[in-house]
Tab-separated table of N, CA and C in Angstrom:
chain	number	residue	atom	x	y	z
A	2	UNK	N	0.846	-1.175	0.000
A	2	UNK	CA	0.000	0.000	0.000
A	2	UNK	C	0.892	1.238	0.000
A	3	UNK	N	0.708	2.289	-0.513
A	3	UNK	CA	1.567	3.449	-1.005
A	3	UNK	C	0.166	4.525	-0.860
A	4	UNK	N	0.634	5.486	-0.153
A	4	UNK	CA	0.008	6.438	0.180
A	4	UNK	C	0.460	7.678	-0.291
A	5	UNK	N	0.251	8.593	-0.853
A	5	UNK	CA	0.844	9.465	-1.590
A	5	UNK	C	-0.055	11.349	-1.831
A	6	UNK	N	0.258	11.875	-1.857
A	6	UNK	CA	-0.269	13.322	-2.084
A	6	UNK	C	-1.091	13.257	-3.548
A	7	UNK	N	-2.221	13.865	-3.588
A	7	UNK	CA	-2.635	14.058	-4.659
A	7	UNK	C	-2.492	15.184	-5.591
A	8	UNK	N	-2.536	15.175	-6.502
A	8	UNK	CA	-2.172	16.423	-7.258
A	8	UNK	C	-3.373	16.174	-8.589
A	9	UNK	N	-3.066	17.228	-9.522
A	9	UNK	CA	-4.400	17.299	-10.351
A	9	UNK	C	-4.645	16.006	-11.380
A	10	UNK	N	-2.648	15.793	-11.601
A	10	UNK	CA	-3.072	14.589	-12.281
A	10	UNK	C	-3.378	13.006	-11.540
A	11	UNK	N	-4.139	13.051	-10.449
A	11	UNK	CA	-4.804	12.232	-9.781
A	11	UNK	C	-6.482	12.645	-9.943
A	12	UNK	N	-6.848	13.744	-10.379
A	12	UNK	CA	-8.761	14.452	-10.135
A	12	UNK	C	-9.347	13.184	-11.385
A	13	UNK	N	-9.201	12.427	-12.182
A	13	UNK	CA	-10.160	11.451	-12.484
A	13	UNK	C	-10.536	10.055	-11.370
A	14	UNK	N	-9.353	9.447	-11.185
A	14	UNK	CA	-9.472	8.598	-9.983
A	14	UNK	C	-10.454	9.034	-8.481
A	15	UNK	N	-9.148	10.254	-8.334
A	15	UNK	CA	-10.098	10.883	-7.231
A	15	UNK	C	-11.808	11.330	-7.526
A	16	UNK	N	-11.914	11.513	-8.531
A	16	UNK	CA	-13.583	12.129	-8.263
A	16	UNK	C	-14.096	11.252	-8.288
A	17	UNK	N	-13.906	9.795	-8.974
A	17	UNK	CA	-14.516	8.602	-9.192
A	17	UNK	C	-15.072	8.102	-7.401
A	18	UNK	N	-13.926	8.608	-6.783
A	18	UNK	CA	-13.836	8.000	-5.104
A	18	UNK	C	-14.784	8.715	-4.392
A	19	UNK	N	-14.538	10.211	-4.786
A	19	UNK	CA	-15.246	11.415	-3.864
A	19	UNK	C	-16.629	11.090	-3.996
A	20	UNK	N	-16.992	10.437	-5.221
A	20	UNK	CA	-18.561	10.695	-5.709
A	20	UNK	C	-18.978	9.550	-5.149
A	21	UNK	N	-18.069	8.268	-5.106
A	21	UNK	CA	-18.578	6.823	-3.734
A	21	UNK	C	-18.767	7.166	-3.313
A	22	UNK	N	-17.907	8.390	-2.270
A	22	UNK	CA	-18.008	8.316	-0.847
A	22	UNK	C	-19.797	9.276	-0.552
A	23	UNK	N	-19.521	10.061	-1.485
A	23	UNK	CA	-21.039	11.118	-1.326
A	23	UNK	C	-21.928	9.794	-0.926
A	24	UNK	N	-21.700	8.801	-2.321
A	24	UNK	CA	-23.360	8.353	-2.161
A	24	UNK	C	-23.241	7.293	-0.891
A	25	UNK	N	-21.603	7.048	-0.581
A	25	UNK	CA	-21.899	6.183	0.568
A	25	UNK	C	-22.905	7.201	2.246
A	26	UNK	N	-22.859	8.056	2.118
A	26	UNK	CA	-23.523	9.463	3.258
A	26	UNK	C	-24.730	9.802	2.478
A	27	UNK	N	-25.168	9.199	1.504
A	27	UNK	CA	-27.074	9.572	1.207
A	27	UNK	C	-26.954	10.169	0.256
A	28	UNK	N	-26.163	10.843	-0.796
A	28	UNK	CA	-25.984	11.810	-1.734
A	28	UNK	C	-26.210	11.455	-3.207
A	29	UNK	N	-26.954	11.694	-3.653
A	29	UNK	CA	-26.981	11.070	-5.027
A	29	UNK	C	-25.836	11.156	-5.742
A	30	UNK	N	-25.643	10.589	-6.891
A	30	UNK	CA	-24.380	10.548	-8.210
A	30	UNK	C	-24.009	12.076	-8.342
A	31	UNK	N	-23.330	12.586	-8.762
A	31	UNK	CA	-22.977	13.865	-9.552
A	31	UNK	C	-21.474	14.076	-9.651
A	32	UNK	N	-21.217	13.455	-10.761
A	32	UNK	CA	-19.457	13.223	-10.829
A	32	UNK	C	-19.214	14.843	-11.329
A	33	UNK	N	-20.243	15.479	-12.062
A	33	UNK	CA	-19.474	16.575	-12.895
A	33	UNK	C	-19.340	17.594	-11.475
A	34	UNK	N	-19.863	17.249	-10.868
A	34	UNK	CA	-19.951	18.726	-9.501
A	34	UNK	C	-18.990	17.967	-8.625
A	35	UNK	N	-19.192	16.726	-8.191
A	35	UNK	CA	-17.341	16.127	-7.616
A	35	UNK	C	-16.527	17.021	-8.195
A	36	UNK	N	-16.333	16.284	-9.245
A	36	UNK	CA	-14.758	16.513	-10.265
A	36	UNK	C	-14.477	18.286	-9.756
A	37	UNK	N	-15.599	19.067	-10.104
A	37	UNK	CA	-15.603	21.103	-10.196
A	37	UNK	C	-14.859	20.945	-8.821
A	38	UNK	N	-15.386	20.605	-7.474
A	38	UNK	CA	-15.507	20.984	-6.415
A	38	UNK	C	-13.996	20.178	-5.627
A	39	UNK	N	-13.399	19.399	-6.094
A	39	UNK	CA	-12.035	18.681	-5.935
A	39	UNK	C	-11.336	19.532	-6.639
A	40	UNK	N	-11.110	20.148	-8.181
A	40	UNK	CA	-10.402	20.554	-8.780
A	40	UNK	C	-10.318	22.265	-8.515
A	41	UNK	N	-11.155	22.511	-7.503
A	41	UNK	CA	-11.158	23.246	-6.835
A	41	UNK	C	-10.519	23.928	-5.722
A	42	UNK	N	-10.650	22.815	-5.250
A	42	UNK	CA	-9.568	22.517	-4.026
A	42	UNK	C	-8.720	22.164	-4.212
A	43	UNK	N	-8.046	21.761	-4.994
A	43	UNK	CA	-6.556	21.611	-5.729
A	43	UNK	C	-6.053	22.621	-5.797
A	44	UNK	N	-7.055	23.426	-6.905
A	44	UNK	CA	-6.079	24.637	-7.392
A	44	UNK	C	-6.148	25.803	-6.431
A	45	UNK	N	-6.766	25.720	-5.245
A	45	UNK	CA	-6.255	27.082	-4.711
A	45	UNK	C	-5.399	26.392	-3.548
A	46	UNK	N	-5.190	25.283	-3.444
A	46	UNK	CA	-4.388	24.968	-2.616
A	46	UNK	C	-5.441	24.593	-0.844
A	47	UNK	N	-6.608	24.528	-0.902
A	47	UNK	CA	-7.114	24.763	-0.178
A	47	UNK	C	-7.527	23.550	0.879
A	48	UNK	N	-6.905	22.366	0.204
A	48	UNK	CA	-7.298	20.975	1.119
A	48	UNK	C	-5.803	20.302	0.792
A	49	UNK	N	-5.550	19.242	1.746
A	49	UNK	CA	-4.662	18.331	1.394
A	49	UNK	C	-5.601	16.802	1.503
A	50	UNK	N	-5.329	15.936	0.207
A	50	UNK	CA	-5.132	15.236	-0.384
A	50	UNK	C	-5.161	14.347	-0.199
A	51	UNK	N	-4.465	12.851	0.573
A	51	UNK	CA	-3.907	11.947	0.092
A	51	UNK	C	-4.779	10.572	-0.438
A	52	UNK	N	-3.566	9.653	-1.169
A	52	UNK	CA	-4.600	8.871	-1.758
A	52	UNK	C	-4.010	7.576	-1.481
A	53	UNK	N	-4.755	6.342	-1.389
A	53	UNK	CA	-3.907	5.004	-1.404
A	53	UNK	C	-4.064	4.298	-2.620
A	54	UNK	N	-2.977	3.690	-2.632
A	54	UNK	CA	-2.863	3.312	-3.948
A	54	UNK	C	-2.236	1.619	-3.572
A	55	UNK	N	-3.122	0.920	-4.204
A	55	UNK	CA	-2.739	-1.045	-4.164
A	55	UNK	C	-2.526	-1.411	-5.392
A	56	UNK	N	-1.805	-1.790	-5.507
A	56	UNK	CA	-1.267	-2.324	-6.553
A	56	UNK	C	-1.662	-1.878	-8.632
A	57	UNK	N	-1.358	-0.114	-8.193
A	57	UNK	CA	-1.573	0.908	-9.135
A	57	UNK	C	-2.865	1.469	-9.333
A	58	UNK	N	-3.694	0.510	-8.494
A	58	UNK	CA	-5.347	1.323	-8.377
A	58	UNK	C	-5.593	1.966	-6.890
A	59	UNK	N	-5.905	3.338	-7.405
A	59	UNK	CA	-6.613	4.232	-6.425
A	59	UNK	C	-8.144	3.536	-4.991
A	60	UNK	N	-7.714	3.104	-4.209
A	60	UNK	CA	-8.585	2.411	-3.536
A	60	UNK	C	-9.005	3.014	-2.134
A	61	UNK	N	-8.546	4.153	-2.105
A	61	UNK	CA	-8.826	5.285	-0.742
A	61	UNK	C	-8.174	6.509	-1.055
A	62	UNK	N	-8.864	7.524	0.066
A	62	UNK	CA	-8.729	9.019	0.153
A	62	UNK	C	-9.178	9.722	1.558
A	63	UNK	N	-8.340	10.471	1.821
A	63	UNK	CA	-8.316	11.637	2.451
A	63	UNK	C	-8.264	12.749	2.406
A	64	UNK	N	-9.139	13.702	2.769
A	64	UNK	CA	-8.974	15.202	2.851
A	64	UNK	C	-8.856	15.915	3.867
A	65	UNK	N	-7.729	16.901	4.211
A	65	UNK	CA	-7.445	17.600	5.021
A	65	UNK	C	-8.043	19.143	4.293
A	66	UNK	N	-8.486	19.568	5.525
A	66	UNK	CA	-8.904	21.453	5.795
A	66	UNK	C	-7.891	22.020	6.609
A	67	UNK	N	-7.189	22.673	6.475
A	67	UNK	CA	-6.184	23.674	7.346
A	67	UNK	C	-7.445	24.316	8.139
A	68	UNK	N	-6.936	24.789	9.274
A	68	UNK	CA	-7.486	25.794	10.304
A	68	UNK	C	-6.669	26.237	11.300
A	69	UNK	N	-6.861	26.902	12.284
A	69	UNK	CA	-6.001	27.724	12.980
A	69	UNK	C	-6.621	27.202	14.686
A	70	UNK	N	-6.002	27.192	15.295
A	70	UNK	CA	-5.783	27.364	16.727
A	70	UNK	C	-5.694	28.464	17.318
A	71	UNK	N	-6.561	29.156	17.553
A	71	UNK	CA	-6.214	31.197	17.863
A	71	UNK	C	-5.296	30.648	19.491
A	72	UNK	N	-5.717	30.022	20.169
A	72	UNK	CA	-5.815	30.107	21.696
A	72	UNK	C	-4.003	29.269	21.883
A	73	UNK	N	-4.269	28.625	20.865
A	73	UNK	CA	-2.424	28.086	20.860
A	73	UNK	C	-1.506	28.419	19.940
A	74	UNK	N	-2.305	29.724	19.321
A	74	UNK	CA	-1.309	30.174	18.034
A	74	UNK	C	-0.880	29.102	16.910
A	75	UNK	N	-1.330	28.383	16.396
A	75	UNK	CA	-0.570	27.091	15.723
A	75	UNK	C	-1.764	27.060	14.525
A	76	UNK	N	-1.272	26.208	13.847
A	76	UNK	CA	-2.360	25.226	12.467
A	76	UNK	C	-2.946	24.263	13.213
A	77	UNK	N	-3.890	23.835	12.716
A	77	UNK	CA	-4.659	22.886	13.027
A	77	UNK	C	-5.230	22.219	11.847
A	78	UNK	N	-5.953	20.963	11.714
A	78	UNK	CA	-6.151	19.917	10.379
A	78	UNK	C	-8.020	19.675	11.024
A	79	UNK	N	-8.693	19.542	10.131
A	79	UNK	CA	-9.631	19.187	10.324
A	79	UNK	C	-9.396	18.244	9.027
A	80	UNK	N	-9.628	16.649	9.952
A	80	UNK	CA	-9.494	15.910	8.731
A	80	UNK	C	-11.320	15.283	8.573
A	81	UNK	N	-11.518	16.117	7.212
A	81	UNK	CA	-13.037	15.968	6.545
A	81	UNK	C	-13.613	14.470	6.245
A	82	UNK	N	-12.545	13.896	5.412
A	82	UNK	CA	-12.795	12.850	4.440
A	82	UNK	C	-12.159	11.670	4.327
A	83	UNK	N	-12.623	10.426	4.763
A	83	UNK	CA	-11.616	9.212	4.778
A	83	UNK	C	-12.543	8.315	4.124
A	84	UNK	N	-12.496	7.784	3.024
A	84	UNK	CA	-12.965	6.805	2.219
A	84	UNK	C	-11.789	5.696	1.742
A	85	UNK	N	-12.259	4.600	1.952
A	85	UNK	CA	-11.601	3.614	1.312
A	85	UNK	C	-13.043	2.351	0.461
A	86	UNK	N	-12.498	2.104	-0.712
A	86	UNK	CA	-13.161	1.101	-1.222
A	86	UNK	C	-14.023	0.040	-0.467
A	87	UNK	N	-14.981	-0.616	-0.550
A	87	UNK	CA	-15.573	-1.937	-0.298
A	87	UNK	C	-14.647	-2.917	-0.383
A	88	UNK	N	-14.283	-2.910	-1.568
A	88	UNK	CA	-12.973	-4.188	-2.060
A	88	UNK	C	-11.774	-4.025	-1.333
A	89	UNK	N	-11.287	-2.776	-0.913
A	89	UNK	CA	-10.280	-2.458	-0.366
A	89	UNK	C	-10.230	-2.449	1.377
A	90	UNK	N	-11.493	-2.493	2.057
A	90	UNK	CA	-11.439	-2.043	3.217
A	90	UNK	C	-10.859	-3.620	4.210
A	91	UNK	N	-10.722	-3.526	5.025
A	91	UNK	CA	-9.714	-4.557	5.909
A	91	UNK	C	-8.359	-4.893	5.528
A	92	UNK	N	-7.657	-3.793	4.470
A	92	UNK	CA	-6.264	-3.872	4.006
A	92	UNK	C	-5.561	-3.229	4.453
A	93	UNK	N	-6.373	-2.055	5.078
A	93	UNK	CA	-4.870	-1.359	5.897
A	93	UNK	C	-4.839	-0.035	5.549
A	94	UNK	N	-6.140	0.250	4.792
A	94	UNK	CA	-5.401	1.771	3.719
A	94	UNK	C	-6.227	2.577	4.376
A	95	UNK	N	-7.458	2.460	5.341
A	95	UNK	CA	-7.588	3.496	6.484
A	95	UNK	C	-6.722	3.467	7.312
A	96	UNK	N	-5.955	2.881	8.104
A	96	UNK	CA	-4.766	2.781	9.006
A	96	UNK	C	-3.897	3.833	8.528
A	97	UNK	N	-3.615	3.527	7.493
A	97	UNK	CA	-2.383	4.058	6.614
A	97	UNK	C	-2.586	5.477	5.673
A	98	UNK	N	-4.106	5.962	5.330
A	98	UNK	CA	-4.115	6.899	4.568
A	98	UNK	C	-4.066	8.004	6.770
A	99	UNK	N	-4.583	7.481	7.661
A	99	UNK	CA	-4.970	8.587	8.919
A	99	UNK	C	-3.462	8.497	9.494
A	100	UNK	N	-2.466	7.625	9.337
A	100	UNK	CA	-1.175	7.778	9.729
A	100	UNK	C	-0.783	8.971	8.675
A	101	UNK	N	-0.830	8.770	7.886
A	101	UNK	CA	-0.159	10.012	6.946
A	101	UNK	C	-0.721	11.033	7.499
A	102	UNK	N	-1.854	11.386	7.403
A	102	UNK	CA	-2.596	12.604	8.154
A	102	UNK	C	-1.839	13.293	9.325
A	103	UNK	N	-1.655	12.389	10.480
A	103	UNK	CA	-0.981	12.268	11.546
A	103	UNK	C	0.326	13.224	11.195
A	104	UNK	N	1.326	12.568	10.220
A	104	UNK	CA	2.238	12.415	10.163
A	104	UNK	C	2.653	14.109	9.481
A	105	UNK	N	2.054	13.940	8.053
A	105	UNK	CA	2.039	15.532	7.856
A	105	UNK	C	1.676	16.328	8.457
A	106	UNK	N	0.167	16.545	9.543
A	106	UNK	CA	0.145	17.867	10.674
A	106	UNK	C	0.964	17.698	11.169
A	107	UNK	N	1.937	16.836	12.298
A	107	UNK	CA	2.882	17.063	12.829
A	107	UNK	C	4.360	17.722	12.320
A	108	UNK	N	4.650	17.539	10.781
A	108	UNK	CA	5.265	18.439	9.918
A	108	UNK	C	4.972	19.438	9.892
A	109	UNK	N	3.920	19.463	9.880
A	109	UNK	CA	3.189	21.017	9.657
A	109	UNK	C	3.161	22.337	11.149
A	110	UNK	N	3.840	21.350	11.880
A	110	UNK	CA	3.614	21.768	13.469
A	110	UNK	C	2.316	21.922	13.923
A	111	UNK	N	1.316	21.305	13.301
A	111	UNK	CA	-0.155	21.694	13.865
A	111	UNK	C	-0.377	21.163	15.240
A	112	UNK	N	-1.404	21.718	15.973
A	112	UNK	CA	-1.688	21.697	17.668
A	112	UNK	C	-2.369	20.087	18.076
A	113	UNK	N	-3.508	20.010	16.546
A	113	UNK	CA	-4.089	18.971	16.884
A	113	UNK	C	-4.953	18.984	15.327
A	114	UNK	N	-5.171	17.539	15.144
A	114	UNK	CA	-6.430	17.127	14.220
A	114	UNK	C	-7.663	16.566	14.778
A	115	UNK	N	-7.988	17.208	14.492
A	115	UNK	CA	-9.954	16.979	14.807
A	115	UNK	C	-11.157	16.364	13.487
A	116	UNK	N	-11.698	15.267	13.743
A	116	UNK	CA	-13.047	14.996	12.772
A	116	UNK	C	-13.920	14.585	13.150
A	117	UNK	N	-15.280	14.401	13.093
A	117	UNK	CA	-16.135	14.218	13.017
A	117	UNK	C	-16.936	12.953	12.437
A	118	UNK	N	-17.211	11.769	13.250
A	118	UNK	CA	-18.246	11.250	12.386
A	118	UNK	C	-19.406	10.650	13.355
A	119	UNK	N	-20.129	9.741	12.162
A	119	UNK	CA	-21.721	9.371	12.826
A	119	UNK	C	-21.362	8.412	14.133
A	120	UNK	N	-22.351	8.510	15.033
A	120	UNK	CA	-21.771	7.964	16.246
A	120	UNK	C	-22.209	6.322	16.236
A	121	UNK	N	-22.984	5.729	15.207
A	121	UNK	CA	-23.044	4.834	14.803
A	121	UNK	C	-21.969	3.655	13.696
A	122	UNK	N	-20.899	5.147	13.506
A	122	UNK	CA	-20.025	4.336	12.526
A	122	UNK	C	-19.103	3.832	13.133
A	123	UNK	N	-19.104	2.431	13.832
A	123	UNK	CA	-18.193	1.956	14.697
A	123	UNK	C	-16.785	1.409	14.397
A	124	UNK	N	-17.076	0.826	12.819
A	124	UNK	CA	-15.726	0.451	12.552
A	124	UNK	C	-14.682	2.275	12.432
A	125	UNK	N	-14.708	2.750	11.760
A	125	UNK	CA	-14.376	4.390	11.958
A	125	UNK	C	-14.044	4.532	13.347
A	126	UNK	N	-15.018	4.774	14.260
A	126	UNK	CA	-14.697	5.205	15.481
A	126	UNK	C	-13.360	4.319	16.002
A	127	UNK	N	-13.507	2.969	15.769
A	127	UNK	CA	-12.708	1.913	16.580
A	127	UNK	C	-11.504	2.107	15.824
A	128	UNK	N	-11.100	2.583	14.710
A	128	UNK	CA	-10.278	3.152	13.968
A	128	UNK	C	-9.091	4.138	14.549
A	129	UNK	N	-10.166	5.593	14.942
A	129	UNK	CA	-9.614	6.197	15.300
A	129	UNK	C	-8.870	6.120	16.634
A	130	UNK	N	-9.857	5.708	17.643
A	130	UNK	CA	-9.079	5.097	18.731
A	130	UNK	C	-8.204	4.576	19.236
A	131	UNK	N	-8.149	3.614	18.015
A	131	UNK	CA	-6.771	2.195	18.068
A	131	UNK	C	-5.331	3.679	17.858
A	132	UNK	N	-5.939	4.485	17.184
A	132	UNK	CA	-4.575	5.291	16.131
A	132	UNK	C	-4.477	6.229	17.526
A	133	UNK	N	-4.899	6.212	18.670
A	133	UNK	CA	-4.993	7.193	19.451
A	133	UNK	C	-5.777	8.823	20.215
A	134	UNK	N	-7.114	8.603	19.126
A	134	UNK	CA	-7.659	10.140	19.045
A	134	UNK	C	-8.916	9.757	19.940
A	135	UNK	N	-8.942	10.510	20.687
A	135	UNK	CA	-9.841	10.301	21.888
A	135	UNK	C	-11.191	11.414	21.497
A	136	UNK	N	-12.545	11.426	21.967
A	136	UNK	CA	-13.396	12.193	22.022
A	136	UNK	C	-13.337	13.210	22.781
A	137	UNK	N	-13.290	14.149	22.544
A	137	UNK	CA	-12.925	15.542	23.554
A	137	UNK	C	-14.222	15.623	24.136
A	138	UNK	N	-13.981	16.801	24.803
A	138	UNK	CA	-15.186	17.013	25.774
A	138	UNK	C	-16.679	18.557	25.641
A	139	UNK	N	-15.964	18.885	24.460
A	139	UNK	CA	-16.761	19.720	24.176
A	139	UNK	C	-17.825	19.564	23.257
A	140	UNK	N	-19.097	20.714	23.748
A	140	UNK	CA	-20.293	20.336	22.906
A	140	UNK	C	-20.026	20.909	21.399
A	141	UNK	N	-20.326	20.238	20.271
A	141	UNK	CA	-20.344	20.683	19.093
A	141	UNK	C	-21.386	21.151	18.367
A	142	UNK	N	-21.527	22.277	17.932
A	142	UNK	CA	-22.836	23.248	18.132
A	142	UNK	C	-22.638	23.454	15.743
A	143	UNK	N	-23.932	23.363	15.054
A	143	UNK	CA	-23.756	23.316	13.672
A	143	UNK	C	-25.325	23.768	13.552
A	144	UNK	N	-25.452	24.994	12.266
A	144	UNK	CA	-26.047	25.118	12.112
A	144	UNK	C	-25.994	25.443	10.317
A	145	UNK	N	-26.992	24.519	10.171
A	145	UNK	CA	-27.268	24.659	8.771
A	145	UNK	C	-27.764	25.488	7.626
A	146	UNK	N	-27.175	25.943	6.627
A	146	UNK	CA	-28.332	26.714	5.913
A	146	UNK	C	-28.360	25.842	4.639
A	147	UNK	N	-29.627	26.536	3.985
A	147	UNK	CA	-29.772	26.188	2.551
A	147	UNK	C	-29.277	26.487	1.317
């Protein structure tokens, strides 16, 4: 498994993944608004990336959001997005795409990475745990618009 940074000439593979992962969270198909909204975030530099790669096929992804820490002065990672394949999952390439994660904020000198998921998604949760990331203690407050 080879984990690697994405760059633009990765946005066909990748949108193919991004647009799984939508419909794996309830979202219908829409590769052409994937593809806009990744190649997007490429080009202003505005997410990091990475992708796993088994044996030359794209079979997982991650996306990092930069953010800031006002109260510790530092970067911070909100990591958004962790998809790995059906075919691919019990191989290692969630282990291995959230170690990289890990690995670059701490390059990055960031304070801490923070994400979010359903409190029902247990393999995920048991994931993160094993890797060390504990549930903090604060309430998380979201409000939606249209």
């Amino acid at each position: 498994m080879e984990i690697v940074r994405a760059t633009m000439n990765d946005l066909e593979d990748l949108t193919i993944l991004f647009d799984e992962y939508r419909q794996f969270y309830g979202h219908g198909s829409d590769v052409s608004s994937a593809k806009a909204f990744l190649q997007l975030r490429l080009a202003l530099n505005e997410s990091i990336i990475f992708l796993a790669v088994q044996d030359g096929k794209t079979v997982g992804f991650t996306q990092l959001y930069p953010t800031f820490s006002s109260v510790a002065l530092q970067r911070a990672f909100i990591l958004n997005d962790l998809y790995v394949t059906d075919d691919a999952r019990g191989l290692g390439a969630g282990k291995a795409l959230t170690e990289m994660v890990f690995q670059y904020s701490q390059q990055q000198h960031a304070r801490y990475v923070t994400l979010q998921t359903a409190p029902d998604n247990v393999n995920a949760r048991g994931l993160y745990e094993k890797l060390g990331m504990k549930q903090d203690e604060y309430c998380n407050y979201v409000k939606y618009f249209d």
